[in-house]
mmCIF file of C-alpha atoms in Angstrom:
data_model
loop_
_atom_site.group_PDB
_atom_site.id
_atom_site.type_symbol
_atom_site.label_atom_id
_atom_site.label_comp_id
_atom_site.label_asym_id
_atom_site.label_seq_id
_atom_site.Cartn_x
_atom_site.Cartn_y
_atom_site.Cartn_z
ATOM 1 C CA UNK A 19 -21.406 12.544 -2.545
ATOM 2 C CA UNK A 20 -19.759 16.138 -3.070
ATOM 3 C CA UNK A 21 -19.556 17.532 -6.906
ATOM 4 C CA UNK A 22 -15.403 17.091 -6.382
ATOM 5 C CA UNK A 23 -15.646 13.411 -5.503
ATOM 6 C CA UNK A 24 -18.661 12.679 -8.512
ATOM 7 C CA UNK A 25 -15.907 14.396 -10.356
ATOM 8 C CA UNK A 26 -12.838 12.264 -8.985
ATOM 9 C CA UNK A 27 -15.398 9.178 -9.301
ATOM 10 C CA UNK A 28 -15.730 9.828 -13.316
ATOM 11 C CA UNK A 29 -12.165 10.397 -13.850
ATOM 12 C CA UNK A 30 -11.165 7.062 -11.781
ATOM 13 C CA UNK A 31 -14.235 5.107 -14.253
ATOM 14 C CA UNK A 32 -12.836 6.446 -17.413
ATOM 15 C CA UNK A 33 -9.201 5.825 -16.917
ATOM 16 C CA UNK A 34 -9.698 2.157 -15.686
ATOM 17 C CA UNK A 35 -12.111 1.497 -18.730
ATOM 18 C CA UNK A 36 -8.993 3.515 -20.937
ATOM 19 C CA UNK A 37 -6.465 0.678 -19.036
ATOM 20 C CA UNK A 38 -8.430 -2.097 -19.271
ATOM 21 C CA UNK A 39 -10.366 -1.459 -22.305
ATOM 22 C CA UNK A 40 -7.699 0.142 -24.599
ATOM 23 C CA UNK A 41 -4.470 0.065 -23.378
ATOM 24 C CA UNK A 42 -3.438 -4.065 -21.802
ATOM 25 C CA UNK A 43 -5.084 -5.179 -24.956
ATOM 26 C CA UNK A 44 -2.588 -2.890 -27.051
ATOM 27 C CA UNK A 45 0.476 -5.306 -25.233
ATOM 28 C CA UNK A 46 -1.777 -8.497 -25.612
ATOM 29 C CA UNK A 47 -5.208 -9.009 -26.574
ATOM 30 C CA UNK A 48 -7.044 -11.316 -23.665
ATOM 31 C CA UNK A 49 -7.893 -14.106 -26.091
ATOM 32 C CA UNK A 50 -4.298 -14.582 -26.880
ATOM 33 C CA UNK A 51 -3.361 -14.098 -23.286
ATOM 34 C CA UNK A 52 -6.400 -17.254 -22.542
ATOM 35 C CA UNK A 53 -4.707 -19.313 -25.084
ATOM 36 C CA UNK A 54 -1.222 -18.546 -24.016
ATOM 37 C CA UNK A 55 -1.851 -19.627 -20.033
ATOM 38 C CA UNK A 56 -5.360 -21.813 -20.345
ATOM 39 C CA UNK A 57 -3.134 -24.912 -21.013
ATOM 40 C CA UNK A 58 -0.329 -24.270 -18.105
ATOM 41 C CA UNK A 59 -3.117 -23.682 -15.372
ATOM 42 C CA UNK A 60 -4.231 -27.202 -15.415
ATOM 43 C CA UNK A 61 -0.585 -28.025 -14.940
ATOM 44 C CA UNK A 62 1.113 -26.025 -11.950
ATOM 45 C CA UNK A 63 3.227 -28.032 -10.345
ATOM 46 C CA UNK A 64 1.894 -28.766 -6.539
ATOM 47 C CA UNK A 65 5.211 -27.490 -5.242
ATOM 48 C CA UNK A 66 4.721 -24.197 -7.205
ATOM 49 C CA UNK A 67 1.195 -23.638 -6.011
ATOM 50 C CA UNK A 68 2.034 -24.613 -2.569
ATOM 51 C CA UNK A 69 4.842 -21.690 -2.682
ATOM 52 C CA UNK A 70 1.497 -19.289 -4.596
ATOM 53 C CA UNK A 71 -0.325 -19.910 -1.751
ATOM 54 C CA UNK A 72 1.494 -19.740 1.253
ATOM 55 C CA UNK A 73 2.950 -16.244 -0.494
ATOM 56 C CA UNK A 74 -0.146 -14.983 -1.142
ATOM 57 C CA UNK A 75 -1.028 -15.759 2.897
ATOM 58 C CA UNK A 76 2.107 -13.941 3.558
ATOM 59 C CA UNK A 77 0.749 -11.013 2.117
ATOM 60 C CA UNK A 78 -1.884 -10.736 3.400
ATOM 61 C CA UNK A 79 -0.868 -10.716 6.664
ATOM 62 C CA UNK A 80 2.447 -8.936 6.422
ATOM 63 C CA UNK A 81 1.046 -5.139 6.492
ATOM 64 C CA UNK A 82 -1.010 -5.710 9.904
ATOM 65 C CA UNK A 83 2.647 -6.870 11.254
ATOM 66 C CA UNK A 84 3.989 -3.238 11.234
ATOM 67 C CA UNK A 85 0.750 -2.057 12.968
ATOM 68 C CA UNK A 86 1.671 -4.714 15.909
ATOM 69 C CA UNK A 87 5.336 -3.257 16.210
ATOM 70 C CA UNK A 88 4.210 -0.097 16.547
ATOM 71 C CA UNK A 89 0.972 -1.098 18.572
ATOM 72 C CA UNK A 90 1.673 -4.144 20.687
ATOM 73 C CA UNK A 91 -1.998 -4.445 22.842
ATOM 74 C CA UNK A 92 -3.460 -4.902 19.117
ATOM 75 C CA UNK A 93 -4.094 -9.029 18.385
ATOM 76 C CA UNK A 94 -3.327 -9.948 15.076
ATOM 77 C CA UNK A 95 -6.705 -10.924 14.588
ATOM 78 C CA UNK A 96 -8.266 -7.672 14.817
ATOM 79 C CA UNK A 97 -5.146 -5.701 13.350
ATOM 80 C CA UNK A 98 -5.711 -8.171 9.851
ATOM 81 C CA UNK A 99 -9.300 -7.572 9.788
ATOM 82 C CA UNK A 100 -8.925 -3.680 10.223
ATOM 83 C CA UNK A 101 -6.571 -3.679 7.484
ATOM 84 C CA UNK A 102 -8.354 -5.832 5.019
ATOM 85 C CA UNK A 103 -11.257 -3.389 5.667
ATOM 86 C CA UNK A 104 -9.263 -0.401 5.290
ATOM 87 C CA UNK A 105 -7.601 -1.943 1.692
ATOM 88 C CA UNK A 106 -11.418 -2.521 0.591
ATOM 89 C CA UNK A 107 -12.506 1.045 1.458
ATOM 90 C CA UNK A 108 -9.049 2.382 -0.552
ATOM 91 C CA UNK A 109 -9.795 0.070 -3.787
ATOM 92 C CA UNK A 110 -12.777 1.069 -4.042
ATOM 93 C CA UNK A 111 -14.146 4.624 -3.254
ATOM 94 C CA UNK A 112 -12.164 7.214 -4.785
ATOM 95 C CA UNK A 113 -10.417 9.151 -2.287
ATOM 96 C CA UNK A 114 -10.225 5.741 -0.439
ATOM 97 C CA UNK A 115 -6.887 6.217 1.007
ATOM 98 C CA UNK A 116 -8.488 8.917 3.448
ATOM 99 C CA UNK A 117 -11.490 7.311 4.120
ATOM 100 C CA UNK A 118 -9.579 4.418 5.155
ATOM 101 C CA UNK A 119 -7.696 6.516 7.602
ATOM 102 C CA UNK A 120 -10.728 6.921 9.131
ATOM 103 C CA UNK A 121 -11.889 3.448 8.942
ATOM 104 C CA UNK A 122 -8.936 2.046 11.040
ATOM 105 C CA UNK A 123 -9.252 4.931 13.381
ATOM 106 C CA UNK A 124 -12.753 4.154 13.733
ATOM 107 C CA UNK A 125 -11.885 0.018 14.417
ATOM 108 C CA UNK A 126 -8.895 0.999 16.232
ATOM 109 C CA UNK A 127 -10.879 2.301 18.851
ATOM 110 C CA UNK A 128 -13.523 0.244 19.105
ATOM 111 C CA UNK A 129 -11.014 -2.113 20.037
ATOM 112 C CA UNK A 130 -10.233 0.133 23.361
ATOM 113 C CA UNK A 131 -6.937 1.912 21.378
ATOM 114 C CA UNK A 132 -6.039 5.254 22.704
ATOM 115 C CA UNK A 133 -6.760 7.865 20.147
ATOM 116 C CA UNK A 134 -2.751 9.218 20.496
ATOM 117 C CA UNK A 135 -1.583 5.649 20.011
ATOM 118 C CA UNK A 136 -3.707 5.659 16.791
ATOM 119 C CA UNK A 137 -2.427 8.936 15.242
ATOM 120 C CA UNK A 138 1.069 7.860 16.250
ATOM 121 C CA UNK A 139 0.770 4.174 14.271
ATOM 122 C CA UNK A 140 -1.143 5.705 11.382
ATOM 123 C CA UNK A 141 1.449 8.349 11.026
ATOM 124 C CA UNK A 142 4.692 6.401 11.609
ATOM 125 C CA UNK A 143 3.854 3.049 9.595
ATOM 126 C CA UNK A 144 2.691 5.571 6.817
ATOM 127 C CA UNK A 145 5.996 7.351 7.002
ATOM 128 C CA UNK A 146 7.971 4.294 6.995
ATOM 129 C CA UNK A 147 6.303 2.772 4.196
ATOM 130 C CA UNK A 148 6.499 5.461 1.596
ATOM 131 C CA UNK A 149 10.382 5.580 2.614
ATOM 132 C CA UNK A 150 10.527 2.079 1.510
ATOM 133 C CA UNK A 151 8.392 2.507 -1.628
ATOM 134 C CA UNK A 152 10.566 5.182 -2.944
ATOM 135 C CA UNK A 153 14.243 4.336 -2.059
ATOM 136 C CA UNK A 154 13.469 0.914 -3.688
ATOM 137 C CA UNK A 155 13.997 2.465 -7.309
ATOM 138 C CA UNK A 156 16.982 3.512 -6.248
ATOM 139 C CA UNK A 157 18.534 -0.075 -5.024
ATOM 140 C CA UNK A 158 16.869 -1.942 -8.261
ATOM 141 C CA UNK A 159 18.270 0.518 -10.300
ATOM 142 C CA UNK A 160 22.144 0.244 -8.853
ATOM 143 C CA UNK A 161 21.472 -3.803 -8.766
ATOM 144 C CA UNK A 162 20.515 -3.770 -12.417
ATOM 145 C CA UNK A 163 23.526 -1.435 -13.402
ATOM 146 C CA UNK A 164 25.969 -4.399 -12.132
ATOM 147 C CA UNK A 165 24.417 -6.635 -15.116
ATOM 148 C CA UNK A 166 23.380 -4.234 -18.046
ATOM 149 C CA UNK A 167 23.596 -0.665 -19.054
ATOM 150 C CA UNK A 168 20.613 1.299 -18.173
ATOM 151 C CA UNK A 169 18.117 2.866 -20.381
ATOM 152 C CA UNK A 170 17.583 7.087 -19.283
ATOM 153 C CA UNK A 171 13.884 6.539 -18.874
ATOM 154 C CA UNK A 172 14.756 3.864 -15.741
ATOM 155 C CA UNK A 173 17.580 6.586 -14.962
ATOM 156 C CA UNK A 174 15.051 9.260 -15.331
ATOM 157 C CA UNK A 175 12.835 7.171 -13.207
ATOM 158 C CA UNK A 176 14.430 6.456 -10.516
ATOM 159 C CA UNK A 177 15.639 10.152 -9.725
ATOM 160 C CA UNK A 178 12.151 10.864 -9.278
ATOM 161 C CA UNK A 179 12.161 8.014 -6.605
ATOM 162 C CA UNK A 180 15.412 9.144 -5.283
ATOM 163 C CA UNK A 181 13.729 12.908 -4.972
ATOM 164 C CA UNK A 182 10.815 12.246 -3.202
ATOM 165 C CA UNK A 183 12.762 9.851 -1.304
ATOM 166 C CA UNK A 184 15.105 12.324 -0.267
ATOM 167 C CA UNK A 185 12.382 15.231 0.376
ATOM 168 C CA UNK A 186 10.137 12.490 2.219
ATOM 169 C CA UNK A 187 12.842 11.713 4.898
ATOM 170 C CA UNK A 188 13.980 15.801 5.096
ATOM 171 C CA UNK A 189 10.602 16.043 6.414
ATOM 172 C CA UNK A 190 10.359 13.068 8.247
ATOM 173 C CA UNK A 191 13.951 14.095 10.199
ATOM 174 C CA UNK A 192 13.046 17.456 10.672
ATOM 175 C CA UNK A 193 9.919 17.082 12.494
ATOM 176 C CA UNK A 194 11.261 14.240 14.734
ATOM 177 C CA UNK A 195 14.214 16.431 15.273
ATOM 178 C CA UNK A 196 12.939 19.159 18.009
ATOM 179 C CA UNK A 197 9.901 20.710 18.936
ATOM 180 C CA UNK A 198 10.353 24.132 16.274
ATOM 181 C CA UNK A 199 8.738 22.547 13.097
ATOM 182 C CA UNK A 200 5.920 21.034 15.159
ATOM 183 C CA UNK A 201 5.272 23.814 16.609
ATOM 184 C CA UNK A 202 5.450 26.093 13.418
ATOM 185 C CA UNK A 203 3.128 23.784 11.855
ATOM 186 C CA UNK A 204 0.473 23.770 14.882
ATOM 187 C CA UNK A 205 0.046 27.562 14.539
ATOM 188 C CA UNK A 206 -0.440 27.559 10.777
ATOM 189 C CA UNK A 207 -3.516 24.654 12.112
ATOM 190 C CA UNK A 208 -4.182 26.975 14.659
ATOM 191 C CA UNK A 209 -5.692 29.710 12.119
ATOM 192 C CA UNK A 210 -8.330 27.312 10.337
ATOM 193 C CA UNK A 211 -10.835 27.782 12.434
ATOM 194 C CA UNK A 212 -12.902 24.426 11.231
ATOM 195 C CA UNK A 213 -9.982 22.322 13.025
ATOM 196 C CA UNK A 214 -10.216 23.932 16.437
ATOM 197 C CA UNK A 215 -6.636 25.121 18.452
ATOM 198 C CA UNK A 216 -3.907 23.791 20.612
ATOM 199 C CA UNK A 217 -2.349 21.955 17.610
ATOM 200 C CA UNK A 218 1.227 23.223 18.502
ATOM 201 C CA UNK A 219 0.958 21.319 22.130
ATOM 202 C CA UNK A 220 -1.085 18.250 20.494
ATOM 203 C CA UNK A 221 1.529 18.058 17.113
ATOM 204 C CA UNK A 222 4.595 18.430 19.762
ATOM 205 C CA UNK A 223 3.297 15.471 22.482
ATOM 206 C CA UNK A 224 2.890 13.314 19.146
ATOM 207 C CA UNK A 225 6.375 14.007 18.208
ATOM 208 C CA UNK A 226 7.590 13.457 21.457
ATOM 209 C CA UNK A 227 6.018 10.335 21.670
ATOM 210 C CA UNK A 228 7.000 9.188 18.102
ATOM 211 C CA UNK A 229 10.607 9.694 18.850
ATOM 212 C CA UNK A 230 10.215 7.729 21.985
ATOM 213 C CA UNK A 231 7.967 4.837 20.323
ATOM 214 C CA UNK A 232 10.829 4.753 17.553
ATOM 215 C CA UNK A 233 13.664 4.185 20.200
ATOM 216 C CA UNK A 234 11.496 0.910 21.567
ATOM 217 C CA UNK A 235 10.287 -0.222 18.097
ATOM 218 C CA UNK A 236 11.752 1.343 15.210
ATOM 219 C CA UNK A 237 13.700 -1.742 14.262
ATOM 220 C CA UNK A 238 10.606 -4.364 14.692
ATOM 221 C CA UNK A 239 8.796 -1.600 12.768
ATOM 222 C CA UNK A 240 11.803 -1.180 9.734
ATOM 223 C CA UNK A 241 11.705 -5.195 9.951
ATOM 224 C CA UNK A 242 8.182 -5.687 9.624
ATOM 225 C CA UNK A 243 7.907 -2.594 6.711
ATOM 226 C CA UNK A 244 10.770 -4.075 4.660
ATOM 227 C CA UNK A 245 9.573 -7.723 4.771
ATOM 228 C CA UNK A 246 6.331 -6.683 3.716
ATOM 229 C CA UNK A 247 7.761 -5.045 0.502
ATOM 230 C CA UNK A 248 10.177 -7.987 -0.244
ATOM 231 C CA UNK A 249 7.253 -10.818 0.367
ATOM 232 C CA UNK A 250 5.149 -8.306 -2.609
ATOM 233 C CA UNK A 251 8.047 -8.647 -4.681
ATOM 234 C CA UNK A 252 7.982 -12.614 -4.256
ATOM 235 C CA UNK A 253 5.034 -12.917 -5.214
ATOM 236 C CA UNK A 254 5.104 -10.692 -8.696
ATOM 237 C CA UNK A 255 8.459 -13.244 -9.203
ATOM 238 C CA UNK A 256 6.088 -16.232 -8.689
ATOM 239 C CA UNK A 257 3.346 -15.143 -10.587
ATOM 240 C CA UNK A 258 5.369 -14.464 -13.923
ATOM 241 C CA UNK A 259 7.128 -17.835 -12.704
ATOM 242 C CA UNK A 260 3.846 -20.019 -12.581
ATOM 243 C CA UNK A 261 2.662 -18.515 -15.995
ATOM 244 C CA UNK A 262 5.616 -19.658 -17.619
ATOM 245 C CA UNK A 263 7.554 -16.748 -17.976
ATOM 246 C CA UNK A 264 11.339 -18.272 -17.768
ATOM 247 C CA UNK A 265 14.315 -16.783 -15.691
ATOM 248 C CA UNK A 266 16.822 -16.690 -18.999
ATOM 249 C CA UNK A 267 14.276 -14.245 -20.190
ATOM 250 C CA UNK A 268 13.915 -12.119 -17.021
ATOM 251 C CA UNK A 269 16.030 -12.392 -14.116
ATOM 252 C CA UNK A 270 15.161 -11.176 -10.743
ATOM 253 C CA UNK A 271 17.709 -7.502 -10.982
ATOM 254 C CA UNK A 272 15.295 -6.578 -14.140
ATOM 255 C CA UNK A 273 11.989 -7.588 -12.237
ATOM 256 C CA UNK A 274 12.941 -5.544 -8.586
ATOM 257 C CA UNK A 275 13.576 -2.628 -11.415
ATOM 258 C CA UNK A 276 10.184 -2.806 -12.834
ATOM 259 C CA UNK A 277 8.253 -3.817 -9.645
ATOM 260 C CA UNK A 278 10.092 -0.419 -8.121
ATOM 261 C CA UNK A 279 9.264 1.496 -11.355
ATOM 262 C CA UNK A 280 6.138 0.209 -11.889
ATOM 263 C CA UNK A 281 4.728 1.406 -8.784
ATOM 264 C CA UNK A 282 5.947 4.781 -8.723
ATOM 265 C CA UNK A 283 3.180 5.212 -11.589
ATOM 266 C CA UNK A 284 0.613 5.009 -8.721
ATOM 267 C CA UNK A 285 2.508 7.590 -6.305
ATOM 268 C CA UNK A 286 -0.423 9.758 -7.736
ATOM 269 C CA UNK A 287 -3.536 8.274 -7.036
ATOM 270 C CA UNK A 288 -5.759 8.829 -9.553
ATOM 271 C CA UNK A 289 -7.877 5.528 -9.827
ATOM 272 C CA UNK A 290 -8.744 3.740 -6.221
ATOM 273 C CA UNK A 291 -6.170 1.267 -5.526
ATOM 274 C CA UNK A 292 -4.460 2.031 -8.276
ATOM 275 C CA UNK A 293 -6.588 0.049 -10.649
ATOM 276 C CA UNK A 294 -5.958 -0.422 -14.298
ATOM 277 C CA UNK A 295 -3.273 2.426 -13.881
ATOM 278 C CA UNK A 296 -1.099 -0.535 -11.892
ATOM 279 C CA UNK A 297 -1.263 -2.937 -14.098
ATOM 280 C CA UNK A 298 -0.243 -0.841 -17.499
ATOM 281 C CA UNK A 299 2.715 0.290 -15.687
ATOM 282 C CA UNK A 300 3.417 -3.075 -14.326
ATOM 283 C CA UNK A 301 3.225 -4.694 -17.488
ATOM 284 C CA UNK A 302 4.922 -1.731 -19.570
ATOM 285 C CA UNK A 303 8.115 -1.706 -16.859
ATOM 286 C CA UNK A 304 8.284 -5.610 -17.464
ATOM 287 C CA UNK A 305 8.484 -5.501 -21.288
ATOM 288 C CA UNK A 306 10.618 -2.641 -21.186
ATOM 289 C CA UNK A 307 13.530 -4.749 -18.780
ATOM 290 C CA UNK A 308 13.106 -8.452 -20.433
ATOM 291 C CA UNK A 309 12.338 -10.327 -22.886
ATOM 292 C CA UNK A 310 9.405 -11.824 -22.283
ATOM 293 C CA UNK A 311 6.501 -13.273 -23.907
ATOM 294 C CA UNK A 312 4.297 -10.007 -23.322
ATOM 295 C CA UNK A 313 0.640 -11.787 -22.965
ATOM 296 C CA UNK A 314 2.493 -13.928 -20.244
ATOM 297 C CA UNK A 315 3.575 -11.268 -18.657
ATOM 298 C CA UNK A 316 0.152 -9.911 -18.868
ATOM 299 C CA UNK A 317 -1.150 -12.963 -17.578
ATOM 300 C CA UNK A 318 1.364 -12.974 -14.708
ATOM 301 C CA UNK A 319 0.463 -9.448 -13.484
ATOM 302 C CA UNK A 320 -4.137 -10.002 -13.993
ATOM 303 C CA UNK A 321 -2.796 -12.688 -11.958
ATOM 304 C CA UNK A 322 -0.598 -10.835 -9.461
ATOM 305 C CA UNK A 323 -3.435 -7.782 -9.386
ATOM 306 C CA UNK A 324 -6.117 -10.638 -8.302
ATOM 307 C CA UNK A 325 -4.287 -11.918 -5.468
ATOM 308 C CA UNK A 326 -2.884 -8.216 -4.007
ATOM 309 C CA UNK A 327 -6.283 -6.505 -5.431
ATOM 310 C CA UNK A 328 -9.391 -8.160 -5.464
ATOM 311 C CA UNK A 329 -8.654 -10.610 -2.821
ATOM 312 C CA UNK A 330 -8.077 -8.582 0.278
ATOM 313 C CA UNK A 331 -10.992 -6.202 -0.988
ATOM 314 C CA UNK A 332 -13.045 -9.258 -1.410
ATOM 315 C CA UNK A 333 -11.711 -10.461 2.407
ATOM 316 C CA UNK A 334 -12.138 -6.426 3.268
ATOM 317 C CA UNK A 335 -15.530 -6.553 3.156
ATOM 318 C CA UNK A 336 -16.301 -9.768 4.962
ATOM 319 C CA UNK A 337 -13.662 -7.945 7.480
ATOM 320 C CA UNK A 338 -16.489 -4.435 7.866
ATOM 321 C CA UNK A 339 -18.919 -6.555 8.376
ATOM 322 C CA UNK A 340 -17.955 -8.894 11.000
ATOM 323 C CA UNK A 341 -16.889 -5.424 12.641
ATOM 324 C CA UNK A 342 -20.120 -3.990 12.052
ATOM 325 C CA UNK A 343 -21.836 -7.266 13.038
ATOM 326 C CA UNK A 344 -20.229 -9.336 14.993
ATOM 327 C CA UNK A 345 -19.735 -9.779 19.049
ATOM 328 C CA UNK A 346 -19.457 -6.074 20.318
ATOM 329 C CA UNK A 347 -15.839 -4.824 21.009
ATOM 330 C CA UNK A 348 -16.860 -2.595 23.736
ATOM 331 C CA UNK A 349 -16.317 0.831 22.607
ATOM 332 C CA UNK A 350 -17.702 0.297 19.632
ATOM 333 C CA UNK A 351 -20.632 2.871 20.018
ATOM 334 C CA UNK A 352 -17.850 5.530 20.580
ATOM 335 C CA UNK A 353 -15.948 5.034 18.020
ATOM 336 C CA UNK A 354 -18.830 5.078 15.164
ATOM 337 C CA UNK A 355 -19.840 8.300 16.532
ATOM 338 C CA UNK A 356 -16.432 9.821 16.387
ATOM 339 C CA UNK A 357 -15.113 8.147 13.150
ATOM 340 C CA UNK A 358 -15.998 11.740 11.111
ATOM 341 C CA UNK A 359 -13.201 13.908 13.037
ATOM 342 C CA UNK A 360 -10.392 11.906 14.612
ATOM 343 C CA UNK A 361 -8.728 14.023 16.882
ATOM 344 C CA UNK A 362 -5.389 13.873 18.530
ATOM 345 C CA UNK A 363 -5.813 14.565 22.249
#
């Protein structure tokens, strides 16, 4: 491990032990949250759980969807078990969202994927959902508006979202919109030596066939993207529902606002899957909306972190290893060898 990811590595450890150890316990301690919840859990209604569960399957299924729009030869066997890996690699290694990048690239091809097909699904599904992440501020905050006046910092907030949102699809627009940026972009590539040449040609074919692959599936991929965002959301409501947390005291405008808000915290990542930074601003966005018993809604989001955190890492590492493991895929050889520098070719 380089000095620059020890470095990364000790800032990630101190500011979850800050999170966890210092600042949830400064809304509500964890003994009071225990005594708050301890009683209800031996209580959920079946119906309620049943809804938990099937939810929580939903989720954890619903991100390898928008990988199937956009590549259709992928099963959705192998497309769920590449991207619980990949979520394992980004919760826990800091610097894990680009390590996962090359985890699915790596599975990707061992499952006979073109290496152009790759880049273009890894590019376009990461496009798509940052556009959704960041113009959802925007919609909570105008729903909210409708039923209460709106405190500057939300305000505040969700220009930030609307910003990036608005500089995220400038880009996006512009380099889907002709071959000039591409190309402009492949020379600047062209002078770092360590990354070879022909990057103009190689950015301009992917372009070319993102535009086309987004005529055949854009809306399958916009479909799959939103859905994916809205089943998260469902499952934050049923969390704070199953711990008790009533809908006279939070409705579902003031929850979309702090889900929305309360993720733009972690547009920066600074700990690996945005533990301990998540759940402060999770809870802090929640308080800040409702009225709510705060060591429920504490409660609600340890519980909503455990089912969107630790299970799919848990699930991501039984997913590496039956890759690593299990029956062989074919290419799998290959792609090992050439998981260090993906290439677009």
């Amino acid at each position: 491990m380089t000095r620059s990811r020890w470095f990364r590595a000790a800032i990630a450890t101190v500011v979850v032990a800050v999170c966890y150890g210092w600042v949830l316990p400064a809304f509500a301690s964890y003994g009071d949250v225990l005594d708050r919840i301890g009683p209800r859990l031996g209580s959920i209604p079946v119906a309620t759980a049943t809804i938990l569960t099937v939810v929580t399957a939903a989720n954890l299924v619903a991100p390898s969807m928008s990988q199937i729009a956009v590549l259709p030869s992928l099963s959705l066997r192998r497309a769920v078990w590449a991207d619980w890996a990949s979520s394992a690699v980004t919760n826990l290694l800091p610097g894990g969202s680009a390590l996962a990048i090359g985890l699915t690239w790596s599975m990707y091809r061992s499952f006979g994927l073109a290496s152009t097909a790759i880049a273009r699904s890894v590019v376009v599904t990461g496009v798509w959902d940052a556009l959704v992440k960041l113009g959802t501020p925007i919609l909570a905050l105008a729903w909210l508006s409708t039923q209460r006046p709106v405190s500057p910092t939300l305000v505040q907030a969700a220009l930030v979202g609307a910003v990036l949102f608005a500089v995220a699809a400038v880009l996006t627009v512009t380099l889907l919109a002709g071959p000039g940026p591409a190309t402009a972009i492949g020379r600047l590539v062209d002078r770092l030596p360590v990354l070879g040449h022909g990057w103009s040609r190689r950015l301009d074919d992917l372009r070319t066939d993102t535009v086309e692959l987004l005529g055949q599936r854009g809306r399958g991929l916009t479909l799959w993207t939103v859905a994916g965002h809205v089943n998260l959301f469902v499952l934050l409501v049923v969390c704070l529902r199953v711990v008790g947390v009533e809908r006279s005291v939070l409705g579902w405008a003031p929850m979309l606002a702090a889900f929305a808000f309360g993720r733009l915290v972690t547009a920066i990542p600074i700990t690996p899957g945005g533990l301990g930074v998540m759940e402060v601003g999770l809870t802090g966005a929640l308080g800040a909306v409702g009225q709510a018993d705060t060591a429920l809604v504490v409660a609600a989001v340890l519980l909503f972190r455990l089912l969107t955190f630790a299970l799919p890492t848990a699930l991501g590492a039984i997913g590496f290893l039956w890759w690593q493991f299990g029956p062989p895929t074919g290419k799998r050889q290959e792609a090992q060898s050439s998981v260090a520098k993906p290439s677009i070719t």
